[in-house]
Amino acid sequence: PTEAPEAAFDDVDGTDVDVLNYALSLEHLERSLYAAGLEAFDEEAFLESDALSAYDEGTREAVYGYVGTMAEHETQHVSALGQAVELLGGEPAAPAEYNFEFETVGEFLSLAAVIENPGVAAYAGAAPFVESPDLLSVALSIHSVEARHAAVLNSMTGSSPFPDAFDAASSQSEVMDAVSQFVVEEETETDDGEPEAEPPADGNETATPANGNETETPMGNETMTPTGNETVTPDGE
């Protein structure tokens, strides 16, 4: 192409808070991924990884260091974006619960590439809708760092670190669809805000706890007259 592709963002009338919280939700995802990877694998695991066996020991050590640096970057991004949202009077997006499935260093690095690349496209798509020049500068500085992350991960997982002359810009819906597989859905709640109760054993009973407050019905469905209220005949019969 002779020019960069047009950026897209779903809510073109959105405020800076909307755009920043969108970016913040992605940074939460990335930070959680690197935290999970560093918790699962130490430096020795990277040195012994089959996925990195083509590299010398120094490079494998460097990759482990890169992951630690990426984790620190994402933590700083979360902090900066959260502070920016608060300065604008908004409520920073909270982290969700995530589900990352990987068993080896290679699988972790591949998953990181899958998440980082849409993140780069997300910044490209959202940045044009940031109204404040100062905030736009911050967003673009984060965007370039995320692109460097993606380049390293692409190289480590067998892809080109710079596949195209222009990076594609993705809309909010496209990015969220791509990363939704890693976000655990919240529990369904009833109208009163309480978690939906499980149905009774056969679907019909209303269970009463056996705490001594049950109302019992005498066998045979008799109507009983409480003791002491009987009508007694003169002869006691």
PDB file of C-alpha atoms in Angstrom:
ATOM      1  CA  PRO A   1       0.000   0.000   0.000  1.00  0.00           C
ATOM      2  CA  THR A   2       1.049   3.601  -0.582  1.00  0.00           C
ATOM      3  CA  GLU A   3      -0.301   4.781   2.748  1.00  0.00           C
ATOM      4  CA  ALA A   4      -1.079   3.377   6.152  1.00  0.00           C
ATOM      5  CA  PRO A   5      -4.518   1.755   6.531  1.00  0.00           C
ATOM      6  CA  GLU A   6      -7.262   3.766   8.152  1.00  0.00           C
ATOM      7  CA  ALA A   7      -7.638   3.103  11.870  1.00  0.00           C
ATOM      8  CA  ALA A   8     -10.965   1.994  13.306  1.00  0.00           C
ATOM      9  CA  PHE A   9     -12.583   2.167  16.692  1.00  0.00           C
ATOM     10  CA  ASP A  10     -16.112   1.043  17.520  1.00  0.00           C
ATOM     11  CA  ASP A  11     -17.209   4.029  19.577  1.00  0.00           C
ATOM     12  CA  VAL A  12     -16.139   6.987  17.464  1.00  0.00           C
ATOM     13  CA  ASP A  13     -17.877   9.319  19.904  1.00  0.00           C
ATOM     14  CA  GLY A  14     -16.096   7.796  22.877  1.00  0.00           C
ATOM     15  CA  THR A  15     -14.210   9.906  25.363  1.00  0.00           C
ATOM     16  CA  ASP A  16     -10.537   9.564  26.212  1.00  0.00           C
ATOM     17  CA  VAL A  17     -11.600   7.555  29.264  1.00  0.00           C
ATOM     18  CA  ASP A  18     -13.303   4.975  27.030  1.00  0.00           C
ATOM     19  CA  VAL A  19     -10.228   4.553  24.849  1.00  0.00           C
ATOM     20  CA  LEU A  20      -7.809   4.435  27.780  1.00  0.00           C
ATOM     21  CA  ASN A  21      -9.884   1.850  29.630  1.00  0.00           C
ATOM     22  CA  TYR A  22      -9.989  -0.250  26.477  1.00  0.00           C
ATOM     23  CA  ALA A  23      -6.188  -0.161  26.365  1.00  0.00           C
ATOM     24  CA  LEU A  24      -6.010  -0.807  30.110  1.00  0.00           C
ATOM     25  CA  SER A  25      -8.122  -3.971  29.819  1.00  0.00           C
ATOM     26  CA  LEU A  26      -5.616  -5.343  27.288  1.00  0.00           C
ATOM     27  CA  GLU A  27      -2.670  -4.421  29.505  1.00  0.00           C
ATOM     28  CA  HIS A  28      -4.278  -6.298  32.413  1.00  0.00           C
ATOM     29  CA  LEU A  29      -4.504  -9.365  30.176  1.00  0.00           C
ATOM     30  CA  GLU A  30      -0.868  -9.140  29.097  1.00  0.00           C
ATOM     31  CA  ARG A  31       0.442  -8.510  32.592  1.00  0.00           C
ATOM     32  CA  SER A  32      -1.459 -11.519  33.920  1.00  0.00           C
ATOM     33  CA  LEU A  33      -0.080 -13.715  31.132  1.00  0.00           C
ATOM     34  CA  TYR A  34       3.549 -12.868  31.897  1.00  0.00           C
ATOM     35  CA  ALA A  35       2.957 -13.294  35.619  1.00  0.00           C
ATOM     36  CA  ALA A  36       1.556 -16.774  34.934  1.00  0.00           C
ATOM     37  CA  GLY A  37       4.512 -17.665  32.716  1.00  0.00           C
ATOM     38  CA  LEU A  38       7.112 -16.525  35.232  1.00  0.00           C
ATOM     39  CA  GLU A  39       5.310 -18.412  37.971  1.00  0.00           C
ATOM     40  CA  ALA A  40       5.282 -21.601  35.895  1.00  0.00           C
ATOM     41  CA  PHE A  41       8.843 -21.491  34.510  1.00  0.00           C
ATOM     42  CA  ASP A  42      12.203 -20.475  35.944  1.00  0.00           C
ATOM     43  CA  GLU A  43      15.393 -19.713  34.025  1.00  0.00           C
ATOM     44  CA  GLU A  44      16.375 -23.386  33.982  1.00  0.00           C
ATOM     45  CA  ALA A  45      13.137 -24.235  32.187  1.00  0.00           C
ATOM     46  CA  PHE A  46      14.006 -21.757  29.448  1.00  0.00           C
ATOM     47  CA  LEU A  47      17.524 -23.173  29.155  1.00  0.00           C
ATOM     48  CA  GLU A  48      16.128 -26.696  28.745  1.00  0.00           C
ATOM     49  CA  SER A  49      13.206 -25.761  26.499  1.00  0.00           C
ATOM     50  CA  ASP A  50      12.939 -27.761  23.270  1.00  0.00           C
ATOM     51  CA  ALA A  51      11.402 -24.716  21.586  1.00  0.00           C
ATOM     52  CA  LEU A  52      14.628 -22.760  22.175  1.00  0.00           C
ATOM     53  CA  SER A  53      17.065 -25.585  21.525  1.00  0.00           C
ATOM     54  CA  ALA A  54      18.266 -24.010  18.269  1.00  0.00           C
ATOM     55  CA  TYR A  55      19.652 -21.053  20.215  1.00  0.00           C
ATOM     56  CA  ASP A  56      22.832 -20.972  22.257  1.00  0.00           C
ATOM     57  CA  GLU A  57      22.753 -20.805  26.043  1.00  0.00           C
ATOM     58  CA  GLY A  58      23.326 -17.064  26.130  1.00  0.00           C
ATOM     59  CA  THR A  59      20.333 -16.413  23.892  1.00  0.00           C
ATOM     60  CA  ARG A  60      18.098 -18.715  25.927  1.00  0.00           C
ATOM     61  CA  GLU A  61      19.117 -16.863  29.084  1.00  0.00           C
ATOM     62  CA  ALA A  62      18.359 -13.594  27.317  1.00  0.00           C
ATOM     63  CA  VAL A  63      14.857 -14.795  26.359  1.00  0.00           C
ATOM     64  CA  TYR A  64      14.080 -15.501  30.004  1.00  0.00           C
ATOM     65  CA  GLY A  65      15.294 -12.006  30.833  1.00  0.00           C
ATOM     66  CA  TYR A  66      13.153 -10.546  28.045  1.00  0.00           C
ATOM     67  CA  VAL A  67      10.041 -12.145  29.511  1.00  0.00           C
ATOM     68  CA  GLY A  68      10.811 -10.620  32.899  1.00  0.00           C
ATOM     69  CA  THR A  69      11.291  -7.212  31.275  1.00  0.00           C
ATOM     70  CA  MET A  70       8.022  -7.545  29.352  1.00  0.00           C
ATOM     71  CA  ALA A  71       6.234  -8.328  32.608  1.00  0.00           C
ATOM     72  CA  GLU A  72       7.687  -5.165  34.154  1.00  0.00           C
ATOM     73  CA  HIS A  73       6.649  -3.117  31.121  1.00  0.00           C
ATOM     74  CA  GLU A  74       3.058  -4.332  31.331  1.00  0.00           C
ATOM     75  CA  THR A  75       2.928  -3.503  35.034  1.00  0.00           C
ATOM     76  CA  GLN A  76       4.092   0.037  34.266  1.00  0.00           C
ATOM     77  CA  HIS A  77       1.570   0.344  31.441  1.00  0.00           C
ATOM     78  CA  VAL A  78      -1.248  -0.706  33.759  1.00  0.00           C
ATOM     79  CA  SER A  79      -0.158   1.869  36.324  1.00  0.00           C
ATOM     80  CA  ALA A  80       0.192   4.723  33.810  1.00  0.00           C
ATOM     81  CA  LEU A  81      -3.125   4.065  32.077  1.00  0.00           C
ATOM     82  CA  GLY A  82      -4.957   3.648  35.372  1.00  0.00           C
ATOM     83  CA  GLN A  83      -3.604   6.952  36.647  1.00  0.00           C
ATOM     84  CA  ALA A  84      -4.575   8.672  33.393  1.00  0.00           C
ATOM     85  CA  VAL A  85      -8.158   7.411  33.682  1.00  0.00           C
ATOM     86  CA  GLU A  86      -8.362   8.633  37.280  1.00  0.00           C
ATOM     87  CA  LEU A  87      -6.985  12.080  36.353  1.00  0.00           C
ATOM     88  CA  LEU A  88      -9.810  12.356  33.825  1.00  0.00           C
ATOM     89  CA  GLY A  89     -12.352  11.511  36.537  1.00  0.00           C
ATOM     90  CA  GLY A  90     -13.029   7.976  35.339  1.00  0.00           C
ATOM     91  CA  GLU A  91     -12.979   4.571  36.989  1.00  0.00           C
ATOM     92  CA  PRO A  92     -10.048   2.433  35.779  1.00  0.00           C
ATOM     93  CA  ALA A  93     -11.016  -0.894  34.228  1.00  0.00           C
ATOM     94  CA  ALA A  94     -10.432  -3.756  36.661  1.00  0.00           C
ATOM     95  CA  PRO A  95      -8.584  -6.942  35.706  1.00  0.00           C
ATOM     96  CA  ALA A  96     -10.740  -9.914  34.804  1.00  0.00           C
ATOM     97  CA  GLU A  97     -10.175 -13.582  35.609  1.00  0.00           C
ATOM     98  CA  TYR A  98      -8.096 -15.227  32.905  1.00  0.00           C
ATOM     99  CA  ASN A  99      -7.507 -18.750  31.656  1.00  0.00           C
ATOM    100  CA  PHE A 100      -4.144 -19.376  29.998  1.00  0.00           C
ATOM    101  CA  GLU A 101      -3.490 -22.910  28.813  1.00  0.00           C
ATOM    102  CA  PHE A 102       0.173 -23.836  28.322  1.00  0.00           C
ATOM    103  CA  GLU A 103       2.368 -26.653  29.581  1.00  0.00           C
ATOM    104  CA  THR A 104       5.762 -25.838  28.084  1.00  0.00           C
ATOM    105  CA  VAL A 105       7.928 -22.767  27.573  1.00  0.00           C
ATOM    106  CA  GLY A 106       7.302 -23.045  23.845  1.00  0.00           C
ATOM    107  CA  GLU A 107       3.529 -23.019  24.323  1.00  0.00           C
ATOM    108  CA  PHE A 108       3.813 -20.030  26.654  1.00  0.00           C
ATOM    109  CA  LEU A 109       5.889 -18.033  24.140  1.00  0.00           C
ATOM    110  CA  SER A 110       3.464 -18.887  21.330  1.00  0.00           C
ATOM    111  CA  LEU A 111       0.523 -17.784  23.465  1.00  0.00           C
ATOM    112  CA  ALA A 112       2.309 -14.541  24.315  1.00  0.00           C
ATOM    113  CA  ALA A 113       2.773 -13.859  20.584  1.00  0.00           C
ATOM    114  CA  VAL A 114      -0.910 -14.567  19.966  1.00  0.00           C
ATOM    115  CA  ILE A 115      -1.868 -11.978  22.590  1.00  0.00           C
ATOM    116  CA  GLU A 116       0.788  -9.326  21.893  1.00  0.00           C
ATOM    117  CA  ASN A 117       0.128  -8.997  18.160  1.00  0.00           C
ATOM    118  CA  PRO A 118      -3.577  -8.096  18.523  1.00  0.00           C
ATOM    119  CA  GLY A 119      -2.497  -5.679  21.260  1.00  0.00           C
ATOM    120  CA  VAL A 120      -0.309  -3.832  18.760  1.00  0.00           C
ATOM    121  CA  ALA A 121      -3.202  -3.676  16.286  1.00  0.00           C
ATOM    122  CA  ALA A 122      -5.480  -2.437  19.067  1.00  0.00           C
ATOM    123  CA  TYR A 123      -3.309   0.597  19.810  1.00  0.00           C
ATOM    124  CA  ALA A 124      -3.074   1.396  16.096  1.00  0.00           C
ATOM    125  CA  GLY A 125      -6.852   1.276  15.847  1.00  0.00           C
ATOM    126  CA  ALA A 126      -7.639   3.252  18.986  1.00  0.00           C
ATOM    127  CA  ALA A 127      -4.911   5.920  19.070  1.00  0.00           C
ATOM    128  CA  PRO A 128      -6.514   8.190  16.439  1.00  0.00           C
ATOM    129  CA  PHE A 129      -9.535   8.625  18.715  1.00  0.00           C
ATOM    130  CA  VAL A 130      -7.564   9.939  21.690  1.00  0.00           C
ATOM    131  CA  GLU A 131      -8.459  13.629  21.907  1.00  0.00           C
ATOM    132  CA  SER A 132      -5.714  14.887  24.243  1.00  0.00           C
ATOM    133  CA  PRO A 133      -2.305  15.363  22.554  1.00  0.00           C
ATOM    134  CA  ASP A 134      -0.542  14.452  25.813  1.00  0.00           C
ATOM    135  CA  LEU A 135      -2.482  11.214  26.147  1.00  0.00           C
ATOM    136  CA  LEU A 136      -1.934  10.427  22.485  1.00  0.00           C
ATOM    137  CA  SER A 137       1.815  10.725  23.056  1.00  0.00           C
ATOM    138  CA  VAL A 138       1.578   8.249  25.950  1.00  0.00           C
ATOM    139  CA  ALA A 139      -0.514   5.819  23.889  1.00  0.00           C
ATOM    140  CA  LEU A 140       1.919   5.906  20.980  1.00  0.00           C
ATOM    141  CA  SER A 141       4.903   5.363  23.271  1.00  0.00           C
ATOM    142  CA  ILE A 142       3.202   2.249  24.671  1.00  0.00           C
ATOM    143  CA  HIS A 143       2.250   1.105  21.169  1.00  0.00           C
ATOM    144  CA  SER A 144       5.873   1.066  19.992  1.00  0.00           C
ATOM    145  CA  VAL A 145       6.983  -0.920  23.038  1.00  0.00           C
ATOM    146  CA  GLU A 146       4.216  -3.480  22.497  1.00  0.00           C
ATOM    147  CA  ALA A 147       5.388  -3.791  18.874  1.00  0.00           C
ATOM    148  CA  ARG A 148       8.909  -4.564  20.129  1.00  0.00           C
ATOM    149  CA  HIS A 149       7.472  -7.251  22.423  1.00  0.00           C
ATOM    150  CA  ALA A 150       5.592  -8.790  19.499  1.00  0.00           C
ATOM    151  CA  ALA A 151       8.709  -8.712  17.302  1.00  0.00           C
ATOM    152  CA  VAL A 152      10.801 -10.625  19.846  1.00  0.00           C
ATOM    153  CA  LEU A 153       8.057 -13.180  20.422  1.00  0.00           C
ATOM    154  CA  ASN A 154       7.485 -13.649  16.696  1.00  0.00           C
ATOM    155  CA  SER A 155      11.200 -14.288  16.205  1.00  0.00           C
ATOM    156  CA  MET A 156      11.328 -16.804  19.063  1.00  0.00           C
ATOM    157  CA  THR A 157       8.299 -18.692  17.707  1.00  0.00           C
ATOM    158  CA  GLY A 158       9.375 -18.903  14.082  1.00  0.00           C
ATOM    159  CA  SER A 159       7.539 -15.921  12.577  1.00  0.00           C
ATOM    160  CA  SER A 160       8.886 -12.770  11.009  1.00  0.00           C
ATOM    161  CA  PRO A 161       9.457  -9.990  13.567  1.00  0.00           C
ATOM    162  CA  PHE A 162       8.352  -7.437  10.932  1.00  0.00           C
ATOM    163  CA  PRO A 163       6.080  -9.206   8.439  1.00  0.00           C
ATOM    164  CA  ASP A 164       4.624  -6.129   6.718  1.00  0.00           C
ATOM    165  CA  ALA A 165       5.531  -2.562   5.780  1.00  0.00           C
ATOM    166  CA  PHE A 166       2.374  -1.384   7.550  1.00  0.00           C
ATOM    167  CA  ASP A 167       0.881  -2.927  10.680  1.00  0.00           C
ATOM    168  CA  ALA A 168      -2.853  -3.446  10.395  1.00  0.00           C
ATOM    169  CA  ALA A 169      -5.139  -1.489  12.702  1.00  0.00           C
ATOM    170  CA  SER A 170      -7.935  -3.480  14.349  1.00  0.00           C
ATOM    171  CA  SER A 171     -11.261  -2.297  15.708  1.00  0.00           C
ATOM    172  CA  GLN A 172     -12.241  -2.782  19.322  1.00  0.00           C
ATOM    173  CA  SER A 173     -14.678  -5.580  18.478  1.00  0.00           C
ATOM    174  CA  GLU A 174     -12.072  -7.437  16.413  1.00  0.00           C
ATOM    175  CA  VAL A 175      -9.517  -7.288  19.203  1.00  0.00           C
ATOM    176  CA  MET A 176     -11.939  -8.257  21.964  1.00  0.00           C
ATOM    177  CA  ASP A 177     -13.174 -11.194  19.888  1.00  0.00           C
ATOM    178  CA  ALA A 178      -9.569 -12.336  19.478  1.00  0.00           C
ATOM    179  CA  VAL A 179      -8.755 -12.236  23.209  1.00  0.00           C
ATOM    180  CA  SER A 180     -12.146 -13.238  24.638  1.00  0.00           C
ATOM    181  CA  GLN A 181     -11.067 -16.899  24.658  1.00  0.00           C
ATOM    182  CA  PHE A 182      -8.669 -16.080  27.518  1.00  0.00           C
ATOM    183  CA  VAL A 183     -11.235 -14.286  29.702  1.00  0.00           C
ATOM    184  CA  VAL A 184     -13.295 -16.355  32.138  1.00  0.00           C
ATOM    185  CA  GLU A 185     -16.986 -15.491  31.945  1.00  0.00           C
ATOM    186  CA  GLU A 186     -18.579 -14.187  35.120  1.00  0.00           C
ATOM    187  CA  GLU A 187     -21.148 -16.270  37.008  1.00  0.00           C
ATOM    188  CA  THR A 188     -24.729 -15.649  35.958  1.00  0.00           C
ATOM    189  CA  GLU A 189     -26.683 -13.712  38.584  1.00  0.00           C
ATOM    190  CA  THR A 190     -30.395 -13.419  39.344  1.00  0.00           C
ATOM    191  CA  ASP A 191     -32.283 -10.119  39.209  1.00  0.00           C
ATOM    192  CA  ASP A 192     -31.523  -9.430  42.872  1.00  0.00           C
ATOM    193  CA  GLY A 193     -27.783  -9.760  42.296  1.00  0.00           C
ATOM    194  CA  GLU A 194     -27.447 -13.161  43.941  1.00  0.00           C
ATOM    195  CA  PRO A 195     -25.811 -16.118  42.153  1.00  0.00           C
ATOM    196  CA  GLU A 196     -28.405 -18.314  40.511  1.00  0.00           C
ATOM    197  CA  ALA A 197     -29.336 -21.126  42.891  1.00  0.00           C
ATOM    198  CA  GLU A 198     -29.079 -24.749  41.882  1.00  0.00           C
ATOM    199  CA  PRO A 199     -32.457 -26.502  41.392  1.00  0.00           C
ATOM    200  CA  PRO A 200     -33.772 -28.851  44.106  1.00  0.00           C
ATOM    201  CA  ALA A 201     -33.096 -32.557  43.860  1.00  0.00           C
ATOM    202  CA  ASP A 202     -36.174 -33.435  41.782  1.00  0.00           C
ATOM    203  CA  GLY A 203     -36.853 -29.934  40.552  1.00  0.00           C
ATOM    204  CA  ASN A 204     -39.926 -29.305  42.720  1.00  0.00           C
ATOM    205  CA  GLU A 205     -39.073 -29.363  46.401  1.00  0.00           C
ATOM    206  CA  THR A 206     -38.596 -26.349  48.611  1.00  0.00           C
ATOM    207  CA  ALA A 207     -35.926 -27.549  50.975  1.00  0.00           C
ATOM    208  CA  THR A 208     -36.062 -26.593  54.662  1.00  0.00           C
ATOM    209  CA  PRO A 209     -32.848 -27.018  56.642  1.00  0.00           C
ATOM    210  CA  ALA A 210     -32.995 -29.605  59.387  1.00  0.00           C
ATOM    211  CA  ASN A 211     -32.349 -27.079  62.151  1.00  0.00           C
ATOM    212  CA  GLY A 212     -35.271 -27.792  64.394  1.00  0.00           C
ATOM    213  CA  ASN A 213     -37.584 -25.231  62.807  1.00  0.00           C
ATOM    214  CA  GLU A 214     -39.334 -27.565  60.409  1.00  0.00           C
ATOM    215  CA  THR A 215     -43.124 -27.682  60.289  1.00  0.00           C
ATOM    216  CA  GLU A 216     -44.100 -31.326  60.367  1.00  0.00           C
ATOM    217  CA  THR A 217     -47.354 -32.837  59.212  1.00  0.00           C
ATOM    218  CA  PRO A 218     -48.433 -35.898  61.268  1.00  0.00           C
ATOM    219  CA  MET A 219     -48.615 -39.153  59.358  1.00  0.00           C
ATOM    220  CA  GLY A 220     -51.992 -39.646  57.747  1.00  0.00           C
ATOM    221  CA  ASN A 221     -52.629 -35.884  57.380  1.00  0.00           C
ATOM    222  CA  GLU A 222     -54.664 -35.775  60.616  1.00  0.00           C
ATOM    223  CA  THR A 223     -55.687 -32.418  62.110  1.00  0.00           C
ATOM    224  CA  MET A 224     -54.394 -32.476  65.670  1.00  0.00           C
ATOM    225  CA  THR A 225     -55.811 -30.505  68.625  1.00  0.00           C
ATOM    226  CA  PRO A 226     -53.011 -29.261  70.843  1.00  0.00           C
ATOM    227  CA  THR A 227     -52.857 -30.892  74.277  1.00  0.00           C
ATOM    228  CA  GLY A 228     -54.593 -28.887  76.950  1.00  0.00           C
ATOM    229  CA  ASN A 229     -57.333 -27.526  74.691  1.00  0.00           C
ATOM    230  CA  GLU A 230     -59.508 -30.664  74.481  1.00  0.00           C
ATOM    231  CA  THR A 231     -63.227 -30.445  75.389  1.00  0.00           C
ATOM    232  CA  VAL A 232     -63.718 -32.851  78.324  1.00  0.00           C
ATOM    233  CA  THR A 233     -67.112 -34.352  79.240  1.00  0.00           C
ATOM    234  CA  PRO A 234     -68.194 -34.340  82.901  1.00  0.00           C
ATOM    235  CA  ASP A 235     -67.427 -37.997  83.363  1.00  0.00           C
ATOM    236  CA  GLY A 236     -63.971 -37.580  81.903  1.00  0.00           C
ATOM    237  CA  GLU A 237     -64.837 -39.347  78.642  1.00  0.00           C
TER     238      GLU A 237
END
